Amino acid sequence: MCGIVGAVSERDVQGILLEGLRRLEYRGYDSAGMAVLGGNGEISRAREVGKVAALSEVLVQTPNHGTTGIAHTRWATHGQPSKLNAHPHMSGDRLAIVHNGIIENYQELRDQLRGDGFEFTSQTDTEVVAHLIERYFRTTGDLFKAVQQAISELRGAFALAVLHADEPDHVVVCREGSPLVIGVGIGENFIASDQLALLPVTDRFMFLEEGDMADIRTNSIKIWDRDNHPVERKVTRFEHSMDSADKGEYRHYMLKEIYEQPRVIQATMEGRVTSSKVLEQALGTDAGQLLESIRHVQIIACGTSYHAGMVARYWIEDLAGIPCSVEVASEFRYRKHVIQPDTLFLCISQSGETADTLAALRQAKKAGFRAALAICNVPGSSLVRESDLVIMTQAGPEIGVASTKAFTTQLTALLLFTIALARHNGLSEEREAELVTALRALPGQVEAALALDEAIAELSSAFMDKNHSLFLGRGALFPVALEGALKLKEISYIHAEAYPAGELKHGPLALVDSEMPVVTVAPNNDLLEKLKSNLEEVRARGGELFVFADGESDLASEPGVHVMQIPAVHPITAPIVYTIPLQLLSYHVAVLKGTDVDQPRNLAKSVTVE
Ligand code: F6R
């Protein structure tokens, strides 16, 4: 999705803005641009389609020097990816703007502005905002007031940063439905849609609230809330180590993030478990009281986070004996609901900025749920700020668009939550101690699963020339199959479908032949015998099987059947460990196919528009 960076400084900002854009590349984008107000009082603008590297090359030829600037990575919504549609947009040659989000009434405003004599050079909704602000600037002569009046006419979601050549040395920003953070410096200040963009220049951040506007100068940051009252926003320090945004020795961020999983799973448990118990206070000071009252859980999420929610449903119903429903946010938000009394609303999101998930949360808060709990990876994100209770995953910045470590840390957090909930619903001390032991064994078991890397890399060549694949699992391993299929299709572009193995004979078996590799996760659990019969159904139709199983599953390789053994694990934590080989498989297939592993086509890391 789109990214914003801006700086007001005493030094040249071109390098800061370019580095900020590079750090936002992971979000997915199709063009990039920058506008800088130079010492001559003129705005110079550069825009390029494609990667930030292309913009950087142009800036080597024709630098954009100056001390105030805004920059942007665009992910097309209104109008195709092109230089003319790339941000910053300008009104005349004195005002420049970058924008994240969508202006719903842009067509109507465009017609009005055309009537007022403004000329449009792009198909974007953003250019409408540029002209609207300029129109008000002409009457007020004050950029802040002009932005304030203009945004009162906008419908939709937006984060804006605006600079005007007639008012040097400051940038006006606002936030309404799209994230924006201010980076606090010394003798300079910054803005960005994600704090990650600003880590080379500061570790102190102020998060704007919905409806906030701010005036950013070298030595001052002034913020006003929606009602135009001056407000202070707390300065927080960035917690993750800076190295997290570096690829280090790894070829891709995705591989680095796969390998970080033992450490980040450990970090997600830290301070939250003893040797035999989950510390429920670590889930929030009032968590105990809340958990005691919960009779139903409604989980909402998108994509990979939704798959984590699907696994959690098996756990919650099994261990806590409490009914649990799971739904993708984009469906949930557009239908009527029957809400059982004392239902906990649980949102799962890596970014905490996914538009559908946030919209579902906002609806839920009005709809009579008992409370809203977020499981999230980004401190200070909208989801975190708007939920009653939060469990932070400790995955650190996830840069690869395909989610890996966020998923397994979400599962870890969800299992901690489930155990705490189950304790209020009859879970015995012995069973809790057994589950906590299983949790604490996870980092080592994930490490052991990572040791299969080379063997999986060899196996991956079997998928190179395939166009389709099928993933099977049963019980809580079915969502793991779904996640494995999602990973493969996202980064290798091979069509992959996942089914609960028992559904095979109800349709998908018709697809199985020697051209359809079938991947299965088969730990030794009480569904293993059933799963084995399903695998026989595949073999009988000539399908080639790729099975991940443990030594106790009693499955052996034979012609057409490739069995990879991973260490035996507790049935409850198996979904976490069995995710690892599927991540590695999709990674190696993508590398063989030569796709853009970290930034797959058409996808964005943080889906901040509907
Ligand atoms: C898949 C992936 C996406 C996200 C989804 C939700 O690899 O990354 O499916 O899981 O867009 O994003 P978050 O978790 O940030 O709400």
XYZ file of C-alpha atoms and ligand atoms in Angstrom:
626
model
C 0.000 0.000 0.000
C 0.994 3.639 -0.321
C 3.689 5.064 1.931
C 4.431 8.614 3.081
C 7.703 10.143 4.309
C 8.394 13.785 5.029
C 11.036 15.920 6.708
C 11.533 19.498 7.891
C 15.167 20.009 8.763
C 18.167 22.300 8.755
C 20.057 19.826 6.588
C 19.379 18.505 3.103
C 16.457 16.032 3.216
C 16.747 14.211 -0.130
C 18.756 11.299 1.315
C 16.461 10.990 4.345
C 13.390 10.837 2.127
C 14.918 8.298 -0.259
C 15.992 6.015 2.582
C 12.516 6.371 4.099
C 10.946 5.300 0.799
C 13.287 2.312 0.573
C 12.175 1.265 4.016
C 8.542 1.456 2.915
C 9.102 -0.708 -0.157
C 7.912 -3.775 1.723
C 4.381 -2.369 1.779
C 4.021 -2.888 -1.976
C 3.829 -0.040 -4.496
C 4.061 0.703 -8.202
C 5.626 4.177 -8.399
C 7.535 6.607 -6.217
C 8.102 10.330 -6.033
C 9.456 13.237 -4.028
C 8.925 17.013 -3.811
C 11.479 19.247 -2.093
C 11.351 22.956 -1.433
C 14.770 24.286 -2.438
C 16.726 27.280 -1.149
C 15.566 29.218 -4.241
C 11.970 29.065 -2.963
C 10.895 26.681 -5.747
C 9.481 23.163 -5.369
C 11.319 20.533 -7.404
C 9.551 17.263 -8.004
C 10.709 13.874 -9.304
C 8.442 10.888 -9.982
C 9.105 7.489 -11.495
C 7.114 4.340 -12.225
C 8.604 1.191 -10.680
C 11.045 0.828 -7.841
C 12.508 3.477 -5.541
C 15.857 2.623 -7.169
C 14.537 4.144 -10.421
C 13.644 7.372 -8.610
C 17.032 7.352 -6.942
C 18.785 7.131 -10.338
C 16.853 10.131 -11.602
C 17.827 12.072 -8.484
C 21.484 11.286 -9.071
C 21.197 13.018 -12.470
C 18.997 15.864 -11.225
C 19.158 16.200 -7.437
C 16.256 17.603 -5.393
C 18.153 19.538 -2.742
C 16.357 21.390 0.029
C 15.498 21.280 3.718
C 11.741 20.570 3.527
C 10.289 17.704 1.550
C 7.634 15.047 1.154
C 7.857 11.705 -0.626
C 5.588 8.812 -1.470
C 5.302 5.265 -2.734
C 2.018 4.779 -4.600
C -0.091 1.658 -4.908
C -2.612 2.449 -7.623
C -6.281 2.803 -6.708
C -7.584 5.643 -8.935
C -5.844 5.506 -12.302
C -3.163 3.145 -13.558
C 0.448 3.139 -12.332
C 2.063 5.954 -14.338
C 4.375 8.897 -13.842
C 1.476 11.350 -14.121
C -0.512 9.524 -11.460
C 2.456 9.146 -9.096
C 2.666 11.405 -6.023
C 3.488 14.100 -4.989
C 0.693 15.933 -6.790
C 0.841 19.655 -7.246
C -1.535 22.517 -7.662
C 0.279 24.969 -9.906
C 3.940 25.007 -8.979
C 3.604 26.242 -5.374
C 1.735 23.460 -3.523
C 2.696 19.764 -3.250
C 0.847 16.981 -1.516
C 1.188 13.256 -0.779
C -1.803 11.194 0.234
C -2.574 7.701 1.500
C -6.126 6.365 1.423
C -9.136 7.040 -0.765
C -11.291 10.137 -1.295
C -14.773 8.821 -1.992
C -16.319 12.092 -3.237
C -13.405 12.979 -5.496
C -15.452 12.969 -8.708
C -17.914 15.538 -7.440
C -15.072 17.765 -6.125
C -13.198 17.364 -9.386
C -16.187 18.674 -11.340
C -16.499 21.686 -9.011
C -12.782 22.484 -9.209
C -12.818 22.191 -12.984
C -15.627 24.735 -12.933
C -13.337 26.991 -10.871
C -10.682 26.760 -13.567
C -8.314 24.169 -12.084
C -6.671 21.856 -14.607
C -6.048 18.205 -13.892
C -3.031 16.279 -15.095
C -3.774 12.915 -13.448
C -6.640 10.496 -12.875
C -6.093 10.427 -9.113
C -8.303 11.430 -6.224
C -5.215 13.059 -4.661
C -4.861 15.805 -7.242
C -8.388 16.904 -6.319
C -7.197 17.479 -2.749
C -4.187 19.480 -3.966
C -6.407 21.877 -5.917
C -8.985 22.081 -3.144
C -6.311 23.144 -0.640
C -4.866 25.631 -3.116
C -8.337 27.099 -3.643
C -8.639 27.732 0.106
C -5.042 28.948 0.315
C -5.919 31.692 -2.143
C -8.641 32.971 0.188
C -6.988 32.369 3.566
C -3.296 32.866 2.728
C -2.630 30.285 5.446
C -1.699 26.684 4.660
C -2.944 25.214 7.931
C -6.360 26.882 7.583
C -6.538 25.906 3.923
C -5.916 22.237 4.736
C -8.429 22.389 7.581
C -11.152 23.801 5.344
C -10.366 21.432 2.512
C -10.508 18.265 4.595
C -13.881 19.256 6.011
C -15.173 18.636 2.476
C -13.524 15.234 2.016
C -15.264 11.908 2.473
C -13.161 8.772 2.784
C -9.945 7.753 4.453
C -6.770 9.752 4.219
C -3.440 10.739 5.611
C -2.052 13.889 3.979
C 1.191 15.818 4.040
C 1.256 19.208 2.319
C 3.921 21.807 1.664
C 3.613 25.231 0.079
C 6.403 27.316 -1.431
C 4.865 30.498 0.043
C 5.249 29.058 3.565
C 8.736 27.541 3.697
C 10.122 25.374 6.495
C 6.990 23.571 7.514
C 4.681 20.756 6.503
C 1.003 20.433 7.415
C -0.297 16.920 7.971
C -3.573 15.300 8.945
C -4.916 11.870 9.623
C -8.409 10.519 9.046
C -8.575 6.755 8.617
C -4.984 6.179 7.434
C -2.010 5.961 9.799
C 0.481 8.793 10.230
C 3.295 9.107 12.724
C 5.526 12.058 13.590
C 9.213 11.335 14.131
C 10.687 13.671 16.726
C 14.228 14.865 16.048
C 16.595 17.546 17.350
C 16.404 20.643 15.199
C 14.392 18.611 12.704
C 11.145 16.645 12.624
C 9.703 14.004 10.353
C 6.503 12.316 9.313
C 5.760 8.879 7.913
C 2.972 6.395 7.440
C 5.087 3.804 9.283
C 7.731 4.517 11.921
C 10.034 2.000 10.237
C 10.698 4.590 7.517
C 12.262 6.972 10.025
C 14.424 4.657 12.129
C 17.706 5.908 10.657
C 16.880 9.448 11.869
C 14.946 9.002 15.116
C 13.557 6.479 17.575
C 11.014 8.879 19.151
C 7.509 8.947 17.751
C 4.135 10.609 18.243
C 1.149 8.789 16.797
C -1.599 11.009 15.462
C -5.144 10.146 16.483
C -8.068 10.036 14.069
C -9.032 13.599 13.085
C -5.712 15.130 14.209
C -3.967 17.851 12.218
C -0.390 18.939 12.839
C 1.998 21.679 11.866
C 5.555 20.357 11.696
C 8.553 22.669 11.778
C 12.246 22.177 12.574
C 11.810 23.137 16.230
C 8.121 22.652 16.887
C 5.306 20.159 16.489
C 1.833 21.517 17.091
C -1.170 19.197 17.045
C -4.901 19.950 17.055
C -7.654 17.395 17.478
C -10.802 16.981 15.404
C -12.545 19.748 17.400
C -9.655 22.113 16.744
C -8.350 21.984 20.322
C -4.561 22.028 20.729
C -3.489 18.602 22.062
C -0.302 16.856 23.151
C 0.372 13.353 21.874
C 2.653 11.140 23.932
C 6.190 10.558 22.651
C 7.032 6.841 22.586
C 10.353 5.173 21.885
C 10.632 2.539 19.197
C 11.264 -0.807 20.856
C 12.454 -3.153 18.129
C 16.111 -3.263 17.278
C 17.056 -1.405 14.125
C 18.665 -4.507 12.671
C 15.233 -6.019 12.186
C 14.851 -3.926 9.057
C 18.079 -5.321 7.583
C 18.365 -8.438 5.413
C 21.716 -9.322 6.968
C 23.263 -12.473 5.516
C 19.966 -13.653 4.010
C 19.063 -13.490 0.366
C 15.511 -12.369 1.103
C 13.656 -10.820 4.020
C 11.223 -13.718 3.886
C 13.982 -16.255 4.525
C 15.415 -14.127 7.321
C 11.986 -13.885 8.891
C 11.394 -17.623 8.614
C 14.678 -18.169 10.460
C 13.829 -15.610 13.153
C 10.872 -17.685 14.314
C 12.488 -19.583 17.220
C 13.611 -16.255 18.702
C 10.413 -14.296 18.164
C 8.184 -17.125 19.412
C 10.349 -17.152 22.530
C 10.057 -13.366 22.800
C 6.256 -13.573 22.485
C 6.152 -15.956 25.464
C 8.640 -13.988 27.547
C 7.190 -12.571 30.750
C 3.908 -14.313 30.046
C 4.572 -17.859 31.278
C 6.174 -19.487 34.295
C 7.366 -23.083 34.110
C 3.803 -24.311 34.545
C 1.374 -21.413 34.166
C 0.298 -18.610 31.869
C 0.442 -15.274 33.702
C -2.880 -13.755 32.843
C -1.909 -10.308 34.201
C 0.600 -10.252 31.350
C -2.397 -10.152 29.002
C -3.593 -6.907 30.653
C -4.279 -5.757 34.208
C -8.016 -6.444 34.023
C -7.672 -9.572 31.907
C -8.719 -11.959 34.708
C -12.045 -10.229 35.308
C -12.775 -10.086 31.604
C -11.849 -13.710 30.896
C -14.085 -14.853 33.738
C -17.091 -13.256 32.051
C -16.545 -14.469 28.476
C -19.070 -16.986 27.095
C -18.352 -16.745 23.372
C -15.487 -15.554 21.186
C -15.842 -13.857 17.780
C -12.579 -13.708 15.852
C -12.089 -11.308 12.930
C -9.041 -11.003 10.672
C -7.848 -11.108 7.052
C -5.518 -13.391 5.087
C -2.819 -15.107 7.102
C -4.132 -13.572 10.333
C -7.508 -15.148 9.531
C -5.818 -18.538 9.286
C -4.334 -17.952 12.757
C -7.880 -17.260 13.953
C -9.090 -20.511 12.386
C -6.464 -22.492 14.327
C -7.458 -20.653 17.512
C -11.066 -21.739 17.093
C -10.005 -25.393 17.434
C -7.999 -24.523 20.542
C -10.669 -22.356 22.192
C -13.458 -24.895 21.725
C -11.196 -27.810 22.696
C -9.439 -26.329 25.725
C -11.862 -23.684 27.029
C -15.074 -25.354 25.853
C -16.356 -21.943 24.734
C -18.058 -21.466 21.364
C -15.897 -19.533 18.920
C -16.732 -18.129 15.474
C -14.169 -16.908 12.963
C -14.860 -14.676 9.991
C -12.891 -12.637 7.494
C -13.277 -8.944 8.283
C -14.429 -7.945 4.789
C -17.459 -10.245 5.150
C -18.164 -9.539 8.785
C -18.378 -5.792 8.305
C -21.128 -5.985 5.694
C -23.706 -8.219 7.315
C -26.051 -8.266 10.268
C -24.966 -10.189 13.352
C -26.569 -12.058 16.149
C -24.349 -11.304 19.122
C -24.531 -13.697 22.044
C -24.256 -12.059 25.474
C -20.707 -11.802 26.829
C -18.995 -12.299 23.509
C -15.384 -11.226 23.266
C -14.455 -9.593 19.956
C -10.933 -10.650 19.004
C -9.098 -8.990 16.105
C -5.875 -10.434 14.766
C -3.596 -8.304 12.604
C 0.120 -8.093 12.001
C 0.052 -4.438 10.924
C -2.865 -3.205 13.007
C -3.780 -0.994 10.049
C -5.756 -3.357 7.803
C -8.753 -1.306 6.689
C -11.322 -4.142 6.814
C -10.192 -5.331 10.238
C -10.298 -1.804 11.640
C -13.739 -1.192 10.174
C -14.990 -4.437 11.734
C -13.550 -3.400 15.108
C -15.195 0.018 14.919
C -18.543 -1.592 14.137
C -18.121 -4.135 16.883
C -17.492 -1.428 19.435
C -20.939 -0.028 18.719
C -22.629 -3.417 18.438
C -22.672 -4.693 22.010
C -19.687 -7.019 22.328
C -18.375 -7.504 25.849
C -14.908 -6.125 24.955
C -12.424 -5.932 22.090
C -9.095 -7.722 22.298
C -6.392 -7.196 19.668
C -3.515 -9.497 18.830
C -1.140 -7.289 16.939
C 2.517 -6.826 16.029
C 2.810 -3.070 15.634
C 2.872 -0.954 18.774
C 0.974 2.287 18.369
C -1.044 0.994 15.404
C -4.708 1.976 15.095
C -5.880 -1.492 16.148
C -3.785 -1.365 19.302
C -4.981 2.095 20.203
C -8.640 1.357 19.613
C -8.929 -2.008 21.401
C -9.781 -2.493 25.078
C -7.137 -5.142 25.587
C -4.027 -5.934 23.575
C -1.639 -8.848 23.338
C 1.410 -7.716 21.398
C 3.225 -10.333 19.367
C 6.956 -9.772 19.432
C 7.782 -10.651 15.833
C 9.600 -7.361 15.166
C 9.125 -5.613 11.819
C 7.959 -8.045 9.148
C 9.216 -6.779 5.810
C 8.503 -9.672 3.431
C 5.006 -9.189 2.042
C 4.232 -12.873 2.629
C 3.614 -13.181 6.335
C 5.662 -15.833 8.173
C 6.915 -14.942 11.643
C 3.824 -12.822 12.265
C 1.668 -15.954 11.816
C 3.580 -18.190 14.216
C 3.807 -15.461 16.864
C 0.077 -14.805 16.466
C -0.502 -18.506 17.094
C 1.765 -18.375 20.146
C -0.148 -15.386 21.542
C -3.481 -17.045 20.737
C -2.459 -20.191 22.578
C -1.420 -18.141 25.624
C -4.792 -16.415 25.502
C -6.651 -19.718 25.090
C -4.926 -21.266 28.097
C -5.742 -18.210 30.233
C -9.369 -18.360 29.073
C -9.531 -22.116 29.621
C -8.328 -21.713 33.212
C -11.576 -19.859 33.918
C -13.454 -22.692 32.292
C -12.268 -25.825 34.024
C -8.745 -26.381 32.660
C -6.904 -28.368 35.340
C -3.537 -27.280 36.735
C -1.919 -30.464 35.371
C -3.262 -29.887 31.874
C -2.151 -26.232 32.002
C 1.342 -27.311 33.062
C 1.429 -29.833 30.183
C 0.403 -27.154 27.673
C 2.908 -24.641 28.999
C 5.650 -27.273 28.703
C 4.573 -27.802 25.095
C 4.704 -24.047 24.490
C 8.153 -23.719 26.021
C 9.436 -26.510 23.792
C 8.369 -24.598 20.674
C 11.543 -22.571 19.926
C 13.640 -25.767 19.907
C 11.109 -27.651 17.798
C 10.837 -24.829 15.283
C 14.641 -24.823 15.098
C 14.556 -28.553 14.357
C 11.949 -28.027 11.623
C 14.207 -25.347 10.082
C 16.921 -27.987 9.771
C 14.832 -29.490 6.949
C 15.618 -26.430 4.833
C 18.055 -28.107 2.446
C 15.942 -31.211 1.965
C 12.894 -29.044 1.249
C 14.912 -26.957 -1.219
C 15.637 -30.185 -3.150
C 12.015 -31.238 -3.032
C 10.860 -27.889 -4.360
C 12.063 -28.598 -7.912
C 9.084 -30.977 -8.259
C 6.810 -27.896 -8.230
C 8.741 -25.862 -10.793
C 6.720 -26.777 -13.857
C 3.388 -27.323 -12.102
C 0.461 -24.974 -12.492
C -1.704 -26.289 -9.677
C -1.321 -27.899 -6.272
C -3.474 -29.147 -3.453
C -2.828 -28.840 0.293
C -4.534 -31.147 2.778
C -4.870 -31.192 6.550
C -7.395 -32.239 9.157
C -8.505 -30.592 12.390
C -6.317 -27.664 13.474
C -3.906 -28.649 10.700
C -6.504 -27.719 8.061
C -5.900 -23.961 8.559
C -2.176 -24.731 8.366
C -2.829 -26.297 4.952
C -4.750 -23.137 3.995
C -1.793 -21.014 5.086
C 0.643 -23.246 3.150
C -1.465 -22.846 0.001
C -1.705 -19.076 0.473
C 2.093 -18.811 0.800
C 2.688 -20.852 -2.354
C 0.246 -18.887 -4.485
C 1.402 -15.493 -3.156
C 5.058 -15.845 -3.958
C 5.381 -18.556 -6.624
C 2.125 -17.718 -8.465
C 1.251 -21.427 -8.606
C -2.442 -22.006 -8.078
C -2.797 -23.730 -4.715
C -5.959 -24.858 -2.988
C -6.353 -26.219 0.504
C -9.001 -28.644 1.668
C -9.832 -30.472 4.845
C -8.657 -33.929 3.728
C -12.083 -35.469 4.430
C -13.618 -33.208 1.760
C -11.479 -34.648 -1.046
C -14.019 -37.175 -2.179
C -16.746 -34.531 -2.268
C -15.241 -32.871 -5.316
C -11.562 -31.954 -5.490
C -10.483 -35.563 -6.037
C -11.626 -35.043 -9.637
C -8.615 -32.751 -10.113
C -6.026 -35.212 -8.887
C -3.631 -36.682 -11.454
C 0.147 -36.826 -11.919
C 0.214 -33.067 -12.691
C -1.279 -32.131 -9.321
C 1.207 -32.323 -6.431
C -0.588 -32.896 -3.142
C 1.032 -31.513 0.031
C -0.080 -32.837 3.405
C 0.669 -32.058 7.033
C 0.301 -35.291 8.988
C 1.426 -35.252 12.617
C 0.657 -38.279 14.712
C -2.675 -37.241 16.230
C -6.112 -38.772 16.616
C -7.023 -37.931 13.018
C -3.946 -39.568 11.477
C -5.643 -42.847 10.492
C -8.437 -40.927 8.765
C -5.869 -38.779 6.979
C -3.971 -41.861 5.787
C -7.135 -43.155 4.077
C -7.466 -39.784 2.325
C -3.860 -40.071 1.149
C -4.629 -43.529 -0.285
C -7.427 -41.914 -2.293
C -4.836 -39.553 -3.809
C -2.318 -42.350 -4.552
C -4.979 -44.435 -6.234
C -5.511 -41.549 -8.731
C -1.797 -41.205 -9.525
C -1.343 -38.012 -7.467
C 2.189 -37.299 -6.187
C 2.240 -36.836 -2.421
C 4.504 -34.587 -0.345
C 3.911 -35.462 3.279
C 5.273 -33.724 6.385
C 4.956 -36.137 9.286
C 6.712 -37.215 12.457
C 8.519 -40.493 13.162
C 5.473 -41.822 14.964
C 3.146 -41.231 12.038
C 4.400 -44.459 10.454
C 4.496 -43.060 6.939
C 7.397 -43.921 4.647
C 8.619 -42.641 1.298
C 7.916 -44.813 -1.752
C 7.584 -44.048 -5.465
C 5.177 -41.121 -5.751
C 5.212 -40.463 -2.005
C 7.816 -38.137 -0.452
C 7.773 -38.166 3.328
C 9.757 -35.546 5.266
C 10.104 -36.219 8.946
C 9.900 -33.498 11.543
C 10.292 -34.096 15.289
C 7.261 -35.364 17.228
C 5.432 -32.463 18.890
C 2.483 -32.017 21.240
C -0.792 -32.158 19.217
C -1.808 -28.692 20.460
C 1.368 -26.955 19.256
C 1.638 -29.006 16.039
C -0.017 -26.258 13.903
C 2.860 -23.910 14.777
C 5.665 -26.372 14.012
C 4.071 -27.779 10.833
C 3.779 -24.270 9.399
C 7.576 -24.039 9.065
C 8.139 -26.654 6.325
C 5.293 -25.182 4.276
C 6.861 -21.707 4.493
C 10.206 -23.136 3.378
C 8.588 -25.041 0.524
C 6.881 -21.962 -0.908
C 10.056 -19.925 -0.444
C 12.238 -22.385 -2.378
C 9.695 -22.866 -5.159
C 9.527 -19.069 -5.579
C 13.323 -18.756 -5.617
C 13.530 -21.468 -8.301
C 10.864 -19.712 -10.339
C 12.722 -16.412 -9.982
C 9.804 -14.383 -8.689
C 10.119 -11.283 -6.510
C 9.940 -13.158 -3.210
C 9.742 -10.184 -0.864
C 7.464 -8.051 -2.980
C 5.210 -10.372 -4.976
C 3.255 -8.828 -7.833
C -0.058 -7.075 -7.110
C 0.278 -7.447 -3.341
C 0.840 -4.953 -0.549
C 2.126 -5.526 2.945
C -0.322 -3.362 4.752
C -3.777 -3.242 3.171
C -4.968 0.137 4.366
C -7.701 0.529 1.757
C -10.828 -1.513 1.401
C -0.337 -13.112 3.518
C -0.507 -11.815 4.138
C -1.853 -11.196 4.149
C -2.127 -10.537 5.519
C -3.457 -9.789 5.487
C -3.804 -9.214 6.841
O 0.979 -13.544 3.554
O 0.437 -11.238 4.629
O -2.842 -12.126 3.847
O -2.134 -11.539 6.490
O -3.395 -8.765 4.536
O -2.837 -8.323 7.276
P -2.708 -7.926 8.787
O -2.343 -9.150 9.569
O -1.651 -6.876 8.830
O -4.059 -7.412 9.213
